[in-house]
Amino acid sequence: MLFHFKDKFPQLTAYWDRYLPLQKRMEVPAKTVLLEEGKTSSNYIFIEKGCVRLAFNNNGTDKTVQFFFENEGLTSLESFLKNTPSLFTIETIEPSVIYALPKKHFQDLMTELSVEPGFADMILNIFAERQLHYMHEFVSFIRDTPEQRYQNLLNERPHIVQRVPQHYIASYLGISRVHLSRIKSALARKR
Amino acid sequence: MLFHFKDKFPQLTAYWDRYLPLQKRMEVPAKTVLLEEGKTSSNYIFIEKGCVRLAFNNNGTDKTVQFFFENEGLTSLESFLKNTPSLFTIETIEPSVIYALPKKHFQDLMTELSVEPGFADMILNIFAERQLHYMHEFVSFIRDTPEQRYQNLLNERPHIVQRVPQHYIASYLGISRVHLSRIKSALARKR
DNA sequence: TTCACTTGGTAACATATGTTATCGTTTGCC
DNA sequence: GGCAAACGATAACATATGTTACCAAGTGAA
């Protein structure tokens, strides 16, 4: 849920405790599909342990859009907000422990929260951050070569490179797995 | 301002009328720099007439991130929200008529608006849309070839292709202007 | 252990894309 | 009108990247 912003917005803590029982806790193996492409997203997912990817299928080839780890939350946003078929699949990469908050309770929470002072500011902050994140990704695509993009990943989010299989990373970078392999060996030779 | 959402959120209209006098109206020629990379963004810009781009300089090469047209608003968001040096330049493409709302008044407006019923919902909607926009751009990069991306532009936002010089579009698509020219002639041959 | 599956590396070749240079046209300005 | 700058097309060549195929190591389940 929004609860991954607990640290930044302490007023959320009380809500977290109260909404905890409404969430469904699940322990799932790797490669478990939590939301299937084409179905409507009806849960907000919070990751207690493990790692998850947001992906889609393009003419039989699998493409990864984003990776999520412990204490992060996600959903297929457009589907969740607009009740439309999800363009994306949500799938675990490692065996994971996740909490699912049904949409109905999510909406209740939003209603409750909206009277909280500073709520608008909080929403603005949270969404601005996400927007800036995607915008930076976009800028990286038009500015950097794939090799530079891989180096950025290594420098800024090394946990992704460490925990995620390489072919997922390749599709996330927008290149083939063969080319990512080439990039890695080129970098190794440079040192 | 947020006023480009007037149609979607009619409750904004009264505020628009009241804040209009606080905005600075400017008629500027093409290629006018409205915000320079490295300076702090202190205005929210609304376009009455003309067209504007958000861009940055990368080792001497100019890259365009986004295009804006009549009845759209923009700022260098990160700079505007966090008072940091802007990573981007804002520059007119055509001779334009723009309104600039100083940050101080923007903040006043937000404070006033926050008591308005449905405000949180409005903010969430606006930012969700922007987030989805950038996310779709990202997805397009990892899914489509440059040729497909150009066709998407032609189909979904033909006004951009019609009004914007080609080399800006090339950098926006993440390719060289020579390659965009090749793509165009390849498409022409196909028909 | 064995077996199937996943993961990651590499080679060879095909294709896509960048770079540089040149040319003709258009546009804006004096 | 004339000049400089912007714009867009194209060619030739260099480099980056995709595709297909093959191999080796690691992993997990029966």
CSV table of C-alpha atoms (C1' of nucleotides) in Angstrom, one decimal:
chain,number,residue,atom,x,y,z
A,1,MET,CA,0.0,0.0,0.0
A,2,LEU,CA,0.9,3.6,0.5
A,3,PHE,CA,2.4,2.2,3.6
A,4,HIS,CA,5.8,2.0,2.0
A,5,PHE,CA,5.8,5.7,2.7
A,6,LYS,CA,5.4,5.2,6.4
A,7,ASP,CA,8.8,6.5,7.2
A,8,LYS,CA,8.3,9.7,5.2
A,9,PHE,CA,4.8,10.3,6.5
A,10,PRO,CA,4.6,9.1,10.1
A,11,GLN,CA,0.9,9.9,10.4
A,12,LEU,CA,0.3,6.8,8.3
A,13,THR,CA,1.5,4.4,11.0
A,14,ALA,CA,-1.8,4.3,12.9
A,15,TYR,CA,-3.6,3.4,9.6
A,16,TRP,CA,-1.1,0.8,8.8
A,17,ASP,CA,-1.8,-1.0,12.1
A,18,ARG,CA,-5.5,-0.8,11.5
A,19,TYR,CA,-5.5,-1.9,7.9
A,20,LEU,CA,-3.1,-4.8,8.5
A,21,PRO,CA,-5.8,-7.3,9.3
A,22,LEU,CA,-7.6,-6.5,6.1
A,23,GLN,CA,-4.6,-7.5,4.0
A,24,LYS,CA,-4.1,-11.0,2.8
A,25,ARG,CA,-0.7,-12.4,3.6
A,26,MET,CA,0.7,-14.9,1.1
A,27,GLU,CA,3.9,-16.9,0.9
A,28,VAL,CA,4.6,-17.7,-2.7
A,29,PRO,CA,7.4,-19.4,-4.7
A,30,ALA,CA,9.3,-17.8,-7.4
A,31,LYS,CA,7.6,-17.2,-10.8
A,32,THR,CA,4.2,-16.9,-9.2
A,33,VAL,CA,1.8,-14.8,-11.2
A,34,LEU,CA,0.1,-12.3,-8.8
A,35,LEU,CA,-1.8,-10.5,-11.6
A,36,GLU,CA,-2.3,-11.8,-15.1
A,37,GLU,CA,-2.1,-9.5,-18.1
A,38,GLY,CA,-5.6,-8.8,-19.3
A,39,LYS,CA,-7.3,-9.3,-15.9
A,40,THR,CA,-8.4,-6.4,-13.8
A,41,SER,CA,-6.1,-5.4,-10.9
A,42,SER,CA,-8.1,-5.6,-7.7
A,43,ASN,CA,-5.4,-5.5,-5.1
A,44,TYR,CA,-2.6,-3.3,-4.0
A,45,ILE,CA,0.5,-5.4,-3.3
A,46,PHE,CA,3.0,-4.8,-0.6
A,47,ILE,CA,6.3,-6.8,-0.5
A,48,GLU,CA,7.5,-7.9,2.9
A,49,LYS,CA,10.2,-10.2,1.5
A,50,GLY,CA,11.4,-11.2,-1.9
A,51,CYS,CA,11.2,-9.5,-5.3
A,52,VAL,CA,8.6,-8.9,-8.0
A,53,ARG,CA,8.5,-7.6,-11.5
A,54,LEU,CA,6.0,-5.7,-13.6
A,55,ALA,CA,6.1,-7.1,-17.1
A,56,PHE,CA,4.2,-7.7,-20.3
A,57,ASN,CA,4.2,-9.9,-23.3
A,58,ASN,CA,4.9,-8.5,-26.7
A,59,ASN,CA,4.4,-10.9,-29.6
A,60,GLY,CA,5.7,-13.8,-27.5
A,61,THR,CA,8.7,-11.9,-26.1
A,62,ASP,CA,8.7,-11.1,-22.4
A,63,LYS,CA,9.5,-7.5,-21.4
A,64,THR,CA,10.1,-6.2,-17.9
A,65,VAL,CA,9.0,-2.7,-17.0
A,66,GLN,CA,10.1,-2.4,-13.4
A,67,PHE,CA,11.5,-4.3,-10.4
A,68,PHE,CA,10.2,-4.1,-6.8
A,69,PHE,CA,11.8,-5.3,-3.6
A,70,GLU,CA,11.2,-5.4,0.2
A,71,ASN,CA,9.1,-2.6,1.6
A,72,GLU,CA,7.9,-1.5,-1.7
A,73,GLY,CA,4.3,-1.6,-3.0
A,74,LEU,CA,2.9,-1.8,-6.5
A,75,THR,CA,-0.1,-2.5,-8.5
A,76,SER,CA,-1.0,-2.2,-12.2
A,77,LEU,CA,-1.9,1.4,-11.7
A,78,GLU,CA,-4.1,2.1,-14.8
A,79,SER,CA,-6.1,-1.1,-14.3
A,80,PHE,CA,-6.4,-0.5,-10.6
A,81,LEU,CA,-7.7,3.1,-11.0
A,82,LYS,CA,-9.8,2.7,-14.0
A,83,ASN,CA,-11.0,-0.9,-13.8
A,84,THR,CA,-9.6,-1.8,-17.1
A,85,PRO,CA,-7.8,-5.0,-18.2
A,86,SER,CA,-4.2,-4.8,-17.0
A,87,LEU,CA,-1.6,-4.2,-19.7
A,88,PHE,CA,0.9,-5.9,-17.4
A,89,THR,CA,1.6,-9.0,-15.5
A,90,ILE,CA,2.9,-9.0,-11.9
A,91,GLU,CA,5.1,-11.9,-11.1
A,92,THR,CA,7.5,-12.9,-8.4
A,93,ILE,CA,11.1,-13.4,-9.2
A,94,GLU,CA,12.2,-14.9,-5.9
A,95,PRO,CA,10.1,-16.8,-3.3
A,96,SER,CA,8.3,-14.0,-1.6
A,97,VAL,CA,6.0,-12.9,1.2
A,98,ILE,CA,3.5,-10.4,0.1
A,99,TYR,CA,0.4,-8.6,1.4
A,100,ALA,CA,-2.5,-7.9,-0.8
A,101,LEU,CA,-5.0,-5.1,0.1
A,102,PRO,CA,-8.3,-5.4,-1.8
A,103,LYS,CA,-9.3,-2.4,-3.8
A,104,LYS,CA,-12.4,-1.8,-1.7
A,105,HIS,CA,-10.4,-1.3,1.5
A,106,PHE,CA,-7.9,0.8,-0.4
A,107,GLN,CA,-10.6,3.2,-1.3
A,108,ASP,CA,-11.9,3.3,2.2
A,109,LEU,CA,-8.4,4.1,3.3
A,110,MET,CA,-8.1,7.0,0.8
A,111,THR,CA,-11.4,8.4,2.0
A,112,GLU,CA,-10.3,8.2,5.7
A,113,LEU,CA,-7.0,9.7,4.9
A,114,SER,CA,-8.3,12.6,2.9
A,115,VAL,CA,-9.4,14.4,6.1
A,116,GLU,CA,-5.9,14.0,7.5
A,117,PRO,CA,-4.1,17.4,7.4
A,118,GLY,CA,-1.3,17.3,4.9
A,119,PHE,CA,-2.9,14.6,2.9
A,120,ALA,CA,-3.0,16.5,-0.4
A,121,ASP,CA,0.6,17.4,0.1
A,122,MET,CA,1.4,13.8,0.8
A,123,ILE,CA,-0.3,12.5,-2.4
A,124,LEU,CA,1.3,15.3,-4.4
A,125,ASN,CA,4.7,14.2,-3.1
A,126,ILE,CA,4.2,10.6,-3.6
A,127,PHE,CA,3.0,10.9,-7.2
A,128,ALA,CA,5.5,13.6,-8.0
A,129,GLU,CA,8.3,11.2,-7.0
A,130,ARG,CA,6.9,8.4,-9.2
A,131,GLN,CA,6.5,10.8,-12.1
A,132,LEU,CA,10.0,12.0,-11.7
A,133,HIS,CA,11.2,8.4,-11.6
A,134,TYR,CA,9.6,7.5,-14.9
A,135,MET,CA,10.7,10.8,-16.4
A,136,HIS,CA,14.3,10.1,-15.5
A,137,GLU,CA,14.0,6.7,-17.1
A,138,PHE,CA,12.7,8.3,-20.2
A,139,VAL,CA,15.6,10.9,-20.3
A,140,SER,CA,18.1,8.0,-19.8
A,141,PHE,CA,16.7,6.4,-22.9
A,142,ILE,CA,17.2,9.4,-25.2
A,143,ARG,CA,20.5,10.4,-23.6
A,144,ASP,CA,22.4,7.2,-22.8
A,145,THR,CA,23.7,4.2,-24.7
A,146,PRO,CA,22.6,0.8,-23.4
A,147,GLU,CA,26.1,0.4,-22.0
A,148,GLN,CA,25.7,3.6,-20.0
A,149,ARG,CA,22.3,2.6,-18.9
A,150,TYR,CA,23.7,-0.6,-17.5
A,151,GLN,CA,26.4,1.2,-15.7
A,152,ASN,CA,23.8,3.6,-14.2
A,153,LEU,CA,22.0,0.5,-13.0
A,154,LEU,CA,25.2,-0.9,-11.5
A,155,ASN,CA,25.9,2.4,-9.7
A,156,GLU,CA,22.5,3.5,-8.6
A,157,ARG,CA,20.6,0.3,-8.0
A,158,PRO,CA,23.2,-2.5,-7.7
A,159,HIS,CA,20.7,-4.7,-5.8
A,160,ILE,CA,18.8,-5.2,-9.1
A,161,VAL,CA,21.8,-6.5,-10.9
A,162,GLN,CA,22.6,-8.8,-8.0
A,163,ARG,CA,19.2,-10.3,-7.5
A,164,VAL,CA,17.6,-10.4,-10.9
A,165,PRO,CA,18.3,-12.8,-13.7
A,166,GLN,CA,20.1,-11.2,-16.6
A,167,HIS,CA,17.5,-11.7,-19.3
A,168,TYR,CA,14.9,-9.7,-17.3
A,169,ILE,CA,17.5,-6.9,-16.9
A,170,ALA,CA,18.2,-7.0,-20.7
A,171,SER,CA,14.6,-6.4,-21.6
A,172,TYR,CA,14.3,-3.7,-18.9
A,173,LEU,CA,17.2,-1.9,-20.6
A,174,GLY,CA,15.6,-2.4,-24.0
A,175,ILE,CA,18.3,-4.7,-25.4
A,176,SER,CA,18.7,-8.4,-26.2
A,177,ARG,CA,20.3,-10.7,-23.6
A,178,VAL,CA,23.1,-11.4,-26.0
A,179,HIS,CA,24.0,-7.7,-26.2
A,180,LEU,CA,23.8,-7.3,-22.4
A,181,SER,CA,26.3,-10.2,-22.1
A,182,ARG,CA,28.5,-8.4,-24.6
A,183,ILE,CA,28.3,-5.2,-22.6
A,184,LYS,CA,29.3,-7.0,-19.4
A,185,SER,CA,32.3,-8.6,-21.0
A,186,ALA,CA,33.3,-5.3,-22.6
A,187,LEU,CA,33.2,-3.6,-19.1
A,188,ALA,CA,35.1,-6.5,-17.6
A,189,ARG,CA,37.9,-6.0,-20.2
A,190,LYS,CA,38.1,-2.3,-19.5
A,191,ARG,CA,39.2,-2.9,-15.9
B,1,MET,CA,-1.3,26.2,-14.2
B,2,LEU,CA,-3.4,23.4,-13.1
B,3,PHE,CA,-5.9,25.4,-15.2
B,4,HIS,CA,-5.4,23.2,-18.2
B,5,PHE,CA,-7.6,20.9,-16.2
B,6,LYS,CA,-10.4,23.4,-16.1
B,7,ASP,CA,-12.6,21.3,-18.4
B,8,LYS,CA,-12.2,18.2,-16.4
B,9,PHE,CA,-12.6,19.9,-13.0
B,10,PRO,CA,-15.1,22.7,-13.4
B,11,GLN,CA,-14.7,23.8,-9.8
B,12,LEU,CA,-11.3,25.3,-10.9
B,13,THR,CA,-13.0,28.0,-13.1
B,14,ALA,CA,-13.6,30.5,-10.3
B,15,TYR,CA,-10.0,30.2,-9.2
B,16,TRP,CA,-8.8,30.7,-12.8
B,17,ASP,CA,-10.6,34.0,-13.0
B,18,ARG,CA,-9.2,35.2,-9.7
B,19,TYR,CA,-5.6,34.1,-10.4
B,20,LEU,CA,-5.5,35.5,-13.9
B,21,PRO,CA,-4.3,38.9,-12.8
B,22,LEU,CA,-1.5,37.4,-10.9
B,23,GLN,CA,-0.1,35.8,-14.0
B,24,LYS,CA,2.4,37.6,-16.3
B,25,ARG,CA,1.3,37.5,-19.9
B,26,MET,CA,4.1,37.4,-22.4
B,27,GLU,CA,4.3,37.4,-26.2
B,28,VAL,CA,7.6,35.9,-27.3
B,29,PRO,CA,9.2,35.0,-30.6
B,30,ALA,CA,10.3,31.4,-31.5
B,31,LYS,CA,13.4,30.0,-29.8
B,32,THR,CA,12.9,32.1,-26.7
B,33,VAL,CA,14.3,30.5,-23.6
B,34,LEU,CA,11.7,30.7,-20.8
B,35,LEU,CA,13.8,28.8,-18.3
B,36,GLU,CA,17.5,28.1,-18.6
B,37,GLU,CA,19.1,24.8,-17.6
B,38,GLY,CA,20.8,25.2,-14.3
B,39,LYS,CA,18.5,28.0,-13.0
B,40,THR,CA,15.7,27.4,-10.5
B,41,SER,CA,12.2,27.2,-11.9
B,42,SER,CA,10.1,29.9,-10.2
B,43,ASN,CA,7.1,29.9,-12.5
B,44,TYR,CA,4.4,27.6,-13.7
B,45,ILE,CA,3.9,28.3,-17.4
B,46,PHE,CA,0.6,28.1,-19.3
B,47,ILE,CA,0.5,28.2,-23.1
B,48,GLU,CA,-2.3,30.3,-24.6
B,49,LYS,CA,-0.9,30.2,-28.1
B,50,GLY,CA,2.1,28.5,-29.7
B,51,CYS,CA,4.3,25.6,-28.8
B,52,VAL,CA,7.1,24.9,-26.3
B,53,ARG,CA,9.6,22.2,-25.6
B,54,LEU,CA,11.3,20.8,-22.5
B,55,ALA,CA,14.9,20.0,-23.4
B,56,PHE,CA,18.4,19.5,-22.1
B,57,ASN,CA,22.0,19.7,-23.3
B,58,ASN,CA,24.0,16.5,-23.3
B,59,ASN,CA,27.7,17.1,-24.2
B,60,GLY,CA,26.8,19.7,-26.7
B,61,THR,CA,24.0,17.8,-28.3
B,62,ASP,CA,20.4,19.1,-27.7
B,63,LYS,CA,17.8,16.6,-26.6
B,64,THR,CA,14.0,17.2,-26.4
B,65,VAL,CA,12.0,15.5,-23.6
B,66,GLN,CA,8.5,16.7,-24.3
B,67,PHE,CA,6.4,19.0,-26.4
B,68,PHE,CA,3.6,21.3,-25.2
B,69,PHE,CA,0.9,23.2,-27.1
B,70,GLU,CA,-2.1,25.4,-26.6
B,71,ASN,CA,-4.0,25.1,-23.3
B,72,GLU,CA,-1.3,23.0,-21.7
B,73,GLY,CA,0.8,23.9,-18.8
B,74,LEU,CA,4.3,22.9,-17.7
B,75,THR,CA,7.2,23.7,-15.5
B,76,SER,CA,10.5,22.0,-14.7
B,77,LEU,CA,8.8,20.0,-12.0
B,78,GLU,CA,11.7,18.8,-9.9
B,79,SER,CA,13.2,22.2,-9.8
B,80,PHE,CA,9.9,23.9,-9.1
B,81,LEU,CA,9.0,21.6,-6.2
B,82,LYS,CA,12.4,21.2,-4.6
B,83,ASN,CA,14.1,24.5,-5.4
B,84,THR,CA,16.9,22.8,-7.2
B,85,PRO,CA,18.7,23.8,-10.4
B,86,SER,CA,16.7,22.8,-13.3
B,87,LEU,CA,18.0,19.9,-15.4
B,88,PHE,CA,16.0,21.2,-18.3
B,89,THR,CA,15.6,24.2,-20.5
B,90,ILE,CA,12.1,25.4,-21.5
B,91,GLU,CA,12.1,27.0,-24.9
B,92,THR,CA,9.5,28.2,-27.4
B,93,ILE,CA,9.4,26.5,-30.8
B,94,GLU,CA,6.9,28.9,-32.4
B,95,PRO,CA,6.1,32.5,-31.6
B,96,SER,CA,4.0,32.1,-28.5
B,97,VAL,CA,1.7,33.7,-26.0
B,98,ILE,CA,2.3,32.4,-22.5
B,99,TYR,CA,1.2,33.1,-18.9
B,100,ALA,CA,3.6,32.7,-16.1
B,101,LEU,CA,2.3,32.1,-12.6
B,102,PRO,CA,5.0,32.8,-9.9
B,103,LYS,CA,5.6,30.0,-7.5
B,104,LYS,CA,4.4,32.0,-4.5
B,105,HIS,CA,1.0,32.4,-5.9
B,106,PHE,CA,1.0,28.8,-7.0
B,107,GLN,CA,1.5,27.7,-3.5
B,108,ASP,CA,-1.3,30.0,-2.3
B,109,LEU,CA,-3.5,28.5,-4.8
B,110,MET,CA,-2.7,25.0,-3.7
B,111,THR,CA,-3.5,26.0,-0.1
B,112,GLU,CA,-6.8,27.5,-1.1
B,113,LEU,CA,-7.7,24.6,-3.2
B,114,SER,CA,-6.9,22.0,-0.6
B,115,VAL,CA,-10.1,22.8,1.3
B,116,GLU,CA,-12.1,22.2,-1.9
B,117,PRO,CA,-14.0,18.9,-1.8
B,118,GLY,CA,-12.6,16.4,-4.2
B,119,PHE,CA,-9.2,18.2,-4.2
B,120,ALA,CA,-7.2,15.1,-3.2
B,121,ASP,CA,-9.0,13.1,-5.8
B,122,MET,CA,-8.2,15.8,-8.4
B,123,ILE,CA,-4.5,15.8,-7.6
B,124,LEU,CA,-4.4,12.1,-7.6
B,125,ASN,CA,-6.0,12.0,-11.0
B,126,ILE,CA,-3.8,14.7,-12.5
B,127,PHE,CA,-0.6,13.1,-11.3
B,128,ALA,CA,-1.7,9.6,-12.1
B,129,GLU,CA,-2.3,10.7,-15.7
B,130,ARG,CA,1.2,12.2,-16.0
B,131,GLN,CA,2.7,9.2,-14.4
B,132,LEU,CA,0.9,6.9,-16.9
B,133,HIS,CA,2.0,9.1,-19.7
B,134,TYR,CA,5.7,8.7,-18.9
B,135,MET,CA,5.3,5.1,-18.2
B,136,HIS,CA,3.8,4.5,-21.6
B,137,GLU,CA,6.7,6.4,-23.1
B,138,PHE,CA,9.0,4.1,-21.2
B,139,VAL,CA,7.2,1.0,-22.4
B,140,SER,CA,7.3,2.2,-25.9
B,141,PHE,CA,11.1,2.4,-25.7
B,142,ILE,CA,11.5,-1.2,-24.6
B,143,ARG,CA,8.8,-2.6,-26.9
B,144,ASP,CA,9.0,-0.6,-30.1
B,145,THR,CA,11.6,0.0,-32.8
B,146,PRO,CA,12.2,3.7,-33.6
B,147,GLU,CA,10.2,3.3,-36.8
B,148,GLN,CA,7.2,2.1,-34.8
B,149,ARG,CA,7.7,4.9,-32.3
B,150,TYR,CA,7.5,7.4,-35.1
B,151,GLN,CA,4.4,5.8,-36.5
B,152,ASN,CA,2.8,5.9,-33.0
B,153,LEU,CA,3.6,9.6,-33.0
B,154,LEU,CA,2.0,10.0,-36.4
B,155,ASN,CA,-1.1,8.2,-35.3
B,156,GLU,CA,-1.6,9.4,-31.8
B,157,ARG,CA,-0.2,12.9,-31.9
B,158,PRO,CA,0.0,14.0,-35.5
B,159,HIS,CA,0.1,17.7,-34.5
B,160,ILE,CA,3.6,17.2,-33.1
B,161,VAL,CA,4.9,15.9,-36.5
B,162,GLN,CA,3.1,18.8,-38.3
B,163,ARG,CA,4.3,21.7,-36.1
B,164,VAL,CA,7.7,20.6,-34.7
B,165,PRO,CA,11.0,20.7,-36.7
B,166,GLN,CA,12.3,17.2,-37.5
B,167,HIS,CA,15.5,17.3,-35.5
B,168,TYR,CA,13.6,18.0,-32.3
B,169,ILE,CA,11.4,15.0,-33.0
B,170,ALA,CA,14.5,12.8,-33.8
B,171,SER,CA,16.0,13.5,-30.4
B,172,TYR,CA,12.7,13.0,-28.7
B,173,LEU,CA,12.5,9.6,-30.4
B,174,GLY,CA,16.0,8.8,-29.2
B,175,ILE,CA,17.5,8.6,-32.7
B,176,SER,CA,19.6,10.8,-35.1
B,177,ARG,CA,18.0,13.2,-37.5
B,178,VAL,CA,19.6,11.3,-40.4
B,179,HIS,CA,17.9,8.1,-39.2
B,180,LEU,CA,14.5,9.8,-38.8
B,181,SER,CA,14.9,11.0,-42.4
B,182,ARG,CA,15.6,7.4,-43.5
B,183,ILE,CA,12.5,6.2,-41.6
B,184,LYS,CA,10.3,8.8,-43.3
B,185,SER,CA,11.5,7.8,-46.8
B,186,ALA,CA,11.1,4.1,-45.9
B,187,LEU,CA,7.5,4.7,-44.8
B,188,ALA,CA,6.8,6.8,-48.0
B,189,ARG,CA,8.1,3.9,-50.1
B,190,LYS,CA,5.8,1.5,-48.4
B,191,ARG,CA,2.7,3.3,-49.6
C,1,DT,C1',21.9,-39.4,-8.7
C,2,DT,C1',19.7,-38.2,-12.9
C,3,DC,C1',17.1,-35.2,-15.7
C,4,DA,C1',14.9,-31.1,-17.2
C,5,DC,C1',15.2,-26.4,-16.9
C,6,DT,C1',17.2,-22.0,-16.2
C,7,DT,C1',20.9,-19.1,-16.6
C,8,DG,C1',24.8,-17.0,-18.9
C,9,DG,C1',28.6,-16.8,-22.3
C,10,DT,C1',30.3,-16.6,-27.1
C,11,DA,C1',30.6,-16.9,-32.3
C,12,DA,C1',28.9,-15.7,-36.9
C,13,DC,C1',26.2,-13.3,-39.6
C,14,DA,C1',22.4,-9.9,-40.7
C,15,DT,C1',20.3,-5.6,-39.9
C,16,DA,C1',19.8,-1.1,-37.6
C,17,DT,C1',21.6,3.0,-36.5
C,18,DG,C1',25.2,6.7,-36.0
C,19,DT,C1',28.5,9.9,-38.2
C,20,DT,C1',30.2,13.0,-41.4
C,21,DA,C1',29.7,15.4,-45.4
C,22,DT,C1',27.3,17.4,-49.2
C,23,DC,C1',23.4,19.5,-51.5
C,24,DG,C1',19.0,22.0,-52.4
C,25,DT,C1',15.1,24.4,-50.4
C,26,DT,C1',12.9,27.3,-47.3
C,27,DT,C1',12.7,31.0,-43.9
C,28,DG,C1',13.5,35.1,-41.5
C,29,DC,C1',15.7,39.3,-41.4
C,30,DC,C1',18.0,43.7,-43.0
D,1,DG,C1',16.1,41.5,-53.2
D,2,DG,C1',19.8,39.4,-51.0
D,3,DC,C1',22.1,37.0,-47.4
D,4,DA,C1',22.6,33.9,-43.5
D,5,DA,C1',20.7,30.4,-41.0
D,6,DA,C1',17.6,26.6,-40.4
D,7,DC,C1',15.7,22.7,-42.4
D,8,DG,C1',15.5,18.3,-44.6
D,9,DA,C1',17.2,14.7,-47.9
D,10,DT,C1',20.7,11.5,-49.2
D,11,DA,C1',25.2,8.8,-49.7
D,12,DA,C1',29.1,6.3,-47.9
D,13,DC,C1',31.1,4.4,-44.4
D,14,DA,C1',31.7,2.9,-39.4
D,15,DT,C1',29.7,1.0,-35.3
D,16,DA,C1',26.0,-0.9,-32.5
D,17,DT,C1',22.7,-4.2,-31.9
D,18,DG,C1',19.7,-8.2,-33.1
D,19,DT,C1',19.2,-13.2,-34.3
D,20,DT,C1',20.3,-17.8,-34.3
D,21,DA,C1',22.8,-21.4,-32.8
D,22,DC,C1',25.7,-23.8,-29.6
D,23,DC,C1',27.9,-24.9,-25.2
D,24,DA,C1',28.8,-25.1,-20.2
D,25,DA,C1',27.5,-24.4,-15.4
D,26,DG,C1',24.1,-24.1,-11.9
D,27,DT,C1',19.6,-25.5,-9.8
D,28,DG,C1',15.8,-28.0,-8.3
D,29,DA,C1',12.8,-31.9,-8.3
D,30,DA,C1',11.8,-36.9,-8.7
